[in-house]
Amino acid sequence: KRADANGGNYSVAMFRELAERNAPAVRDAISRIVDRDGTERWSELTAILATLGAKLETLAPEPKAFRNTTVMHMLERQCNGTYGFWTEESWLKFDTGDRCGPLSGDQEVDSVNGHNLFTDAKAAFDAVKVACESNGDVTFSRAGVERTWTVKCNRPLNQPPPRFVYKHD
């Protein structure tokens, strides 16, 4: 009935209330993921879900996670208002409009600091991490395009979230 009163949709608050109603462990799991920042929350998730009977194995992040973490970290530093990107076949298209300083203009990129975001995502992440630790430059580019887009990074880059796989008994 509550969803019907909301145009047939559950709100985040409704979902959380229903999910958390009779299980403190569910509340803890949702809170760890939704309400907290940082990568340490992921290491706690497997223990919380184990109390609910779900056994997960934690694996290294996928290359896509390194790419997404790198790009979102840099957009976060430059943008005001909404921002993001979408993935094309072998490049990213920024959704930056006029809100992101030097990264504005909905640029198309495939590399950062000389490393391809698709074929060498971990090395791209590592290069940006080093730049950010030293208040260095981060330069985005796209193969076949002479122009580059350079910004400073002055905040440490967090590790991307791990990958989880359900463990069968």
PDB file of C-alpha atoms in Angstrom:
ATOM      1  CA  LYS A   1       0.000   0.000   0.000  1.00  0.00           C
ATOM      2  CA  ARG A   2       2.807   2.426   0.826  1.00  0.00           C
ATOM      3  CA  ALA A   3       4.409   1.938  -2.571  1.00  0.00           C
ATOM      4  CA  ASP A   4       1.026   2.400  -4.254  1.00  0.00           C
ATOM      5  CA  ALA A   5       0.661   5.694  -2.409  1.00  0.00           C
ATOM      6  CA  ASN A   6       4.065   6.669  -3.801  1.00  0.00           C
ATOM      7  CA  GLY A   7       3.182   6.123  -7.463  1.00  0.00           C
ATOM      8  CA  GLY A   8       3.968   2.415  -7.272  1.00  0.00           C
ATOM      9  CA  ASN A   9       7.549   3.027  -6.149  1.00  0.00           C
ATOM     10  CA  TYR A  10       9.425   2.249  -2.990  1.00  0.00           C
ATOM     11  CA  SER A  11      11.513   5.098  -1.634  1.00  0.00           C
ATOM     12  CA  VAL A  12      14.948   4.478  -0.159  1.00  0.00           C
ATOM     13  CA  ALA A  13      13.450   5.036   3.284  1.00  0.00           C
ATOM     14  CA  MET A  14      10.701   2.459   2.612  1.00  0.00           C
ATOM     15  CA  PHE A  15      13.208  -0.097   1.345  1.00  0.00           C
ATOM     16  CA  ARG A  16      15.439   0.378   4.365  1.00  0.00           C
ATOM     17  CA  GLU A  17      12.543   0.162   6.802  1.00  0.00           C
ATOM     18  CA  LEU A  18      11.284  -3.086   5.285  1.00  0.00           C
ATOM     19  CA  ALA A  19      14.736  -4.621   4.955  1.00  0.00           C
ATOM     20  CA  GLU A  20      15.835  -3.659   8.450  1.00  0.00           C
ATOM     21  CA  ARG A  21      12.592  -4.305  10.315  1.00  0.00           C
ATOM     22  CA  ASN A  22      13.435  -7.662  11.901  1.00  0.00           C
ATOM     23  CA  ALA A  23      17.140  -8.098  11.300  1.00  0.00           C
ATOM     24  CA  PRO A  24      19.773  -5.896  12.925  1.00  0.00           C
ATOM     25  CA  ALA A  25      22.406  -7.557  10.712  1.00  0.00           C
ATOM     26  CA  VAL A  26      20.577  -6.308   7.621  1.00  0.00           C
ATOM     27  CA  ARG A  27      20.552  -2.814   9.096  1.00  0.00           C
ATOM     28  CA  ASP A  28      24.298  -3.085   9.741  1.00  0.00           C
ATOM     29  CA  ALA A  29      25.013  -4.317   6.203  1.00  0.00           C
ATOM     30  CA  ILE A  30      22.990  -1.552   4.561  1.00  0.00           C
ATOM     31  CA  SER A  31      24.538   1.063   6.830  1.00  0.00           C
ATOM     32  CA  ARG A  32      28.085  -0.119   6.026  1.00  0.00           C
ATOM     33  CA  ILE A  33      27.525   0.219   2.291  1.00  0.00           C
ATOM     34  CA  VAL A  34      25.138   3.159   2.008  1.00  0.00           C
ATOM     35  CA  ASP A  35      25.968   5.425   4.929  1.00  0.00           C
ATOM     36  CA  ARG A  36      29.761   5.193   5.021  1.00  0.00           C
ATOM     37  CA  ASP A  37      32.524   6.206   2.661  1.00  0.00           C
ATOM     38  CA  GLY A  38      35.878   4.573   2.129  1.00  0.00           C
ATOM     39  CA  THR A  39      37.119   1.155   1.243  1.00  0.00           C
ATOM     40  CA  GLU A  40      37.334  -0.255   4.779  1.00  0.00           C
ATOM     41  CA  ARG A  41      33.582  -0.805   4.703  1.00  0.00           C
ATOM     42  CA  TRP A  42      34.009  -3.537   2.083  1.00  0.00           C
ATOM     43  CA  SER A  43      36.258  -5.639   4.318  1.00  0.00           C
ATOM     44  CA  GLU A  44      33.555  -5.619   6.995  1.00  0.00           C
ATOM     45  CA  LEU A  45      30.756  -6.614   4.658  1.00  0.00           C
ATOM     46  CA  THR A  46      31.618 -10.314   4.345  1.00  0.00           C
ATOM     47  CA  ALA A  47      31.515 -10.780   8.147  1.00  0.00           C
ATOM     48  CA  ILE A  48      28.156  -9.032   8.441  1.00  0.00           C
ATOM     49  CA  LEU A  49      26.626 -11.012   5.584  1.00  0.00           C
ATOM     50  CA  ALA A  50      27.946 -14.253   7.103  1.00  0.00           C
ATOM     51  CA  THR A  51      25.661 -13.608  10.090  1.00  0.00           C
ATOM     52  CA  LEU A  52      22.794 -13.684   7.580  1.00  0.00           C
ATOM     53  CA  GLY A  53      24.002 -16.977   6.098  1.00  0.00           C
ATOM     54  CA  ALA A  54      25.625 -15.516   2.972  1.00  0.00           C
ATOM     55  CA  LYS A  55      29.217 -16.605   2.464  1.00  0.00           C
ATOM     56  CA  LEU A  56      31.248 -14.400   0.168  1.00  0.00           C
ATOM     57  CA  GLU A  57      34.808 -14.666  -1.018  1.00  0.00           C
ATOM     58  CA  THR A  58      36.635 -11.372  -1.472  1.00  0.00           C
ATOM     59  CA  LEU A  59      38.682 -11.091  -4.665  1.00  0.00           C
ATOM     60  CA  ALA A  60      40.832  -8.382  -6.212  1.00  0.00           C
ATOM     61  CA  PRO A  61      38.933  -5.559  -7.928  1.00  0.00           C
ATOM     62  CA  GLU A  62      38.097  -5.930 -11.602  1.00  0.00           C
ATOM     63  CA  PRO A  63      39.908  -3.664 -14.085  1.00  0.00           C
ATOM     64  CA  LYS A  64      36.666  -1.727 -14.556  1.00  0.00           C
ATOM     65  CA  ALA A  65      36.689  -0.872 -10.832  1.00  0.00           C
ATOM     66  CA  PHE A  66      40.175   0.642 -11.139  1.00  0.00           C
ATOM     67  CA  ARG A  67      39.020   2.712 -14.134  1.00  0.00           C
ATOM     68  CA  ASN A  68      35.819   3.911 -12.457  1.00  0.00           C
ATOM     69  CA  THR A  69      37.560   4.764  -9.175  1.00  0.00           C
ATOM     70  CA  THR A  70      40.272   6.728 -10.967  1.00  0.00           C
ATOM     71  CA  VAL A  71      37.927   8.767 -13.137  1.00  0.00           C
ATOM     72  CA  MET A  72      35.332   9.481 -10.453  1.00  0.00           C
ATOM     73  CA  HIS A  73      38.070  10.579  -8.039  1.00  0.00           C
ATOM     74  CA  MET A  74      39.283  13.155 -10.531  1.00  0.00           C
ATOM     75  CA  LEU A  75      35.826  14.383 -11.515  1.00  0.00           C
ATOM     76  CA  GLU A  76      34.922  14.726  -7.839  1.00  0.00           C
ATOM     77  CA  ARG A  77      37.882  17.078  -7.360  1.00  0.00           C
ATOM     78  CA  GLN A  78      36.985  19.311 -10.308  1.00  0.00           C
ATOM     79  CA  CYS A  79      33.218  19.426 -10.555  1.00  0.00           C
ATOM     80  CA  ASN A  80      30.417  21.400  -8.996  1.00  0.00           C
ATOM     81  CA  GLY A  81      26.932  20.018  -9.379  1.00  0.00           C
ATOM     82  CA  THR A  82      26.249  16.803 -11.250  1.00  0.00           C
ATOM     83  CA  TYR A  83      28.922  14.914 -13.142  1.00  0.00           C
ATOM     84  CA  GLY A  84      29.745  11.449 -14.361  1.00  0.00           C
ATOM     85  CA  PHE A  85      30.656   9.518 -17.471  1.00  0.00           C
ATOM     86  CA  TRP A  86      29.497   6.681 -19.630  1.00  0.00           C
ATOM     87  CA  THR A  87      31.436   3.961 -21.341  1.00  0.00           C
ATOM     88  CA  GLU A  88      31.660   3.633 -25.094  1.00  0.00           C
ATOM     89  CA  GLU A  89      33.427   0.782 -26.909  1.00  0.00           C
ATOM     90  CA  SER A  90      36.974   1.899 -26.067  1.00  0.00           C
ATOM     91  CA  TRP A  91      36.668   5.322 -24.483  1.00  0.00           C
ATOM     92  CA  LEU A  92      34.773   7.258 -21.847  1.00  0.00           C
ATOM     93  CA  LYS A  93      32.478  10.181 -22.517  1.00  0.00           C
ATOM     94  CA  PHE A  94      32.430  12.639 -19.615  1.00  0.00           C
ATOM     95  CA  ASP A  95      29.148  14.163 -18.521  1.00  0.00           C
ATOM     96  CA  THR A  96      30.692  17.394 -17.287  1.00  0.00           C
ATOM     97  CA  GLY A  97      28.955  20.199 -19.176  1.00  0.00           C
ATOM     98  CA  ASP A  98      30.389  23.461 -17.880  1.00  0.00           C
ATOM     99  CA  ARG A  99      30.627  22.246 -14.259  1.00  0.00           C
ATOM    100  CA  CYS A 100      34.108  20.751 -14.087  1.00  0.00           C
ATOM    101  CA  GLY A 101      36.799  23.345 -14.745  1.00  0.00           C
ATOM    102  CA  PRO A 102      39.417  21.995 -17.168  1.00  0.00           C
ATOM    103  CA  LEU A 103      37.456  18.723 -17.516  1.00  0.00           C
ATOM    104  CA  SER A 104      34.300  20.527 -18.681  1.00  0.00           C
ATOM    105  CA  GLY A 105      32.922  20.085 -22.175  1.00  0.00           C
ATOM    106  CA  ASP A 106      31.870  16.408 -22.111  1.00  0.00           C
ATOM    107  CA  GLN A 107      35.324  15.263 -23.213  1.00  0.00           C
ATOM    108  CA  GLU A 108      36.037  11.821 -24.672  1.00  0.00           C
ATOM    109  CA  VAL A 109      39.049  10.129 -23.075  1.00  0.00           C
ATOM    110  CA  ASP A 110      40.721   6.742 -23.126  1.00  0.00           C
ATOM    111  CA  SER A 111      43.955   7.329 -21.194  1.00  0.00           C
ATOM    112  CA  VAL A 112      45.227   9.013 -18.076  1.00  0.00           C
ATOM    113  CA  ASN A 113      48.863   9.824 -17.371  1.00  0.00           C
ATOM    114  CA  GLY A 114      49.906   7.740 -20.352  1.00  0.00           C
ATOM    115  CA  HIS A 115      48.004   4.564 -19.438  1.00  0.00           C
ATOM    116  CA  ASN A 116      44.953   3.295 -21.295  1.00  0.00           C
ATOM    117  CA  LEU A 117      41.891   3.130 -19.047  1.00  0.00           C
ATOM    118  CA  PHE A 118      40.614   0.007 -20.816  1.00  0.00           C
ATOM    119  CA  THR A 119      43.687  -2.106 -21.505  1.00  0.00           C
ATOM    120  CA  ASP A 120      45.839  -0.966 -18.563  1.00  0.00           C
ATOM    121  CA  ALA A 121      43.369   0.226 -15.924  1.00  0.00           C
ATOM    122  CA  LYS A 122      45.454  -0.875 -12.926  1.00  0.00           C
ATOM    123  CA  ALA A 123      48.536   0.982 -14.219  1.00  0.00           C
ATOM    124  CA  ALA A 124      46.369   4.061 -14.893  1.00  0.00           C
ATOM    125  CA  PHE A 125      45.087   3.866 -11.315  1.00  0.00           C
ATOM    126  CA  ASP A 126      48.632   3.458  -9.959  1.00  0.00           C
ATOM    127  CA  ALA A 127      49.911   6.447 -11.976  1.00  0.00           C
ATOM    128  CA  VAL A 128      47.097   8.687 -10.720  1.00  0.00           C
ATOM    129  CA  LYS A 129      47.624   7.452  -7.169  1.00  0.00           C
ATOM    130  CA  VAL A 130      51.282   8.519  -7.327  1.00  0.00           C
ATOM    131  CA  ALA A 131      50.317  11.891  -8.818  1.00  0.00           C
ATOM    132  CA  CYS A 132      47.720  12.499  -6.122  1.00  0.00           C
ATOM    133  CA  GLU A 133      50.156  11.624  -3.331  1.00  0.00           C
ATOM    134  CA  SER A 134      52.585  14.293  -4.608  1.00  0.00           C
ATOM    135  CA  ASN A 135      50.071  17.039  -5.517  1.00  0.00           C
ATOM    136  CA  GLY A 136      50.878  16.244  -9.127  1.00  0.00           C
ATOM    137  CA  ASP A 137      49.282  16.588 -12.523  1.00  0.00           C
ATOM    138  CA  VAL A 138      46.764  14.164 -13.941  1.00  0.00           C
ATOM    139  CA  THR A 139      46.388  14.326 -17.702  1.00  0.00           C
ATOM    140  CA  PHE A 140      43.531  12.773 -19.653  1.00  0.00           C
ATOM    141  CA  SER A 141      43.823  12.106 -23.373  1.00  0.00           C
ATOM    142  CA  ARG A 142      42.271  10.183 -26.222  1.00  0.00           C
ATOM    143  CA  ALA A 143      44.096   8.362 -29.000  1.00  0.00           C
ATOM    144  CA  GLY A 144      43.968  10.325 -32.230  1.00  0.00           C
ATOM    145  CA  VAL A 145      43.126  13.611 -30.491  1.00  0.00           C
ATOM    146  CA  GLU A 146      45.935  16.131 -30.018  1.00  0.00           C
ATOM    147  CA  ARG A 147      44.322  17.971 -27.121  1.00  0.00           C
ATOM    148  CA  THR A 148      44.821  16.841 -23.519  1.00  0.00           C
ATOM    149  CA  TRP A 149      43.106  17.858 -20.283  1.00  0.00           C
ATOM    150  CA  THR A 150      45.318  18.344 -17.220  1.00  0.00           C
ATOM    151  CA  VAL A 151      44.286  18.958 -13.631  1.00  0.00           C
ATOM    152  CA  LYS A 152      46.031  18.869 -10.255  1.00  0.00           C
ATOM    153  CA  CYS A 153      45.302  16.160  -7.740  1.00  0.00           C
ATOM    154  CA  ASN A 154      45.884  16.929  -4.077  1.00  0.00           C
ATOM    155  CA  ARG A 155      43.876  14.242  -2.322  1.00  0.00           C
ATOM    156  CA  PRO A 156      44.842  10.559  -1.932  1.00  0.00           C
ATOM    157  CA  LEU A 157      43.141   8.085  -4.224  1.00  0.00           C
ATOM    158  CA  ASN A 158      41.293   5.296  -2.394  1.00  0.00           C
ATOM    159  CA  GLN A 159      41.453   1.676  -3.474  1.00  0.00           C
ATOM    160  CA  PRO A 160      38.510   0.487  -5.555  1.00  0.00           C
ATOM    161  CA  PRO A 161      36.065  -1.911  -3.932  1.00  0.00           C
ATOM    162  CA  PRO A 162      36.872  -5.605  -4.113  1.00  0.00           C
ATOM    163  CA  ARG A 163      34.923  -8.135  -6.120  1.00  0.00           C
ATOM    164  CA  PHE A 164      32.740 -10.581  -4.225  1.00  0.00           C
ATOM    165  CA  VAL A 165      31.872 -14.135  -5.219  1.00  0.00           C
ATOM    166  CA  TYR A 166      29.273 -16.267  -3.482  1.00  0.00           C
ATOM    167  CA  LYS A 167      30.873 -19.332  -1.875  1.00  0.00           C
ATOM    168  CA  HIS A 168      28.947 -22.559  -2.303  1.00  0.00           C
ATOM    169  CA  ASP A 169      29.223 -25.163   0.414  1.00  0.00           C
TER     170      ASP A 169
END
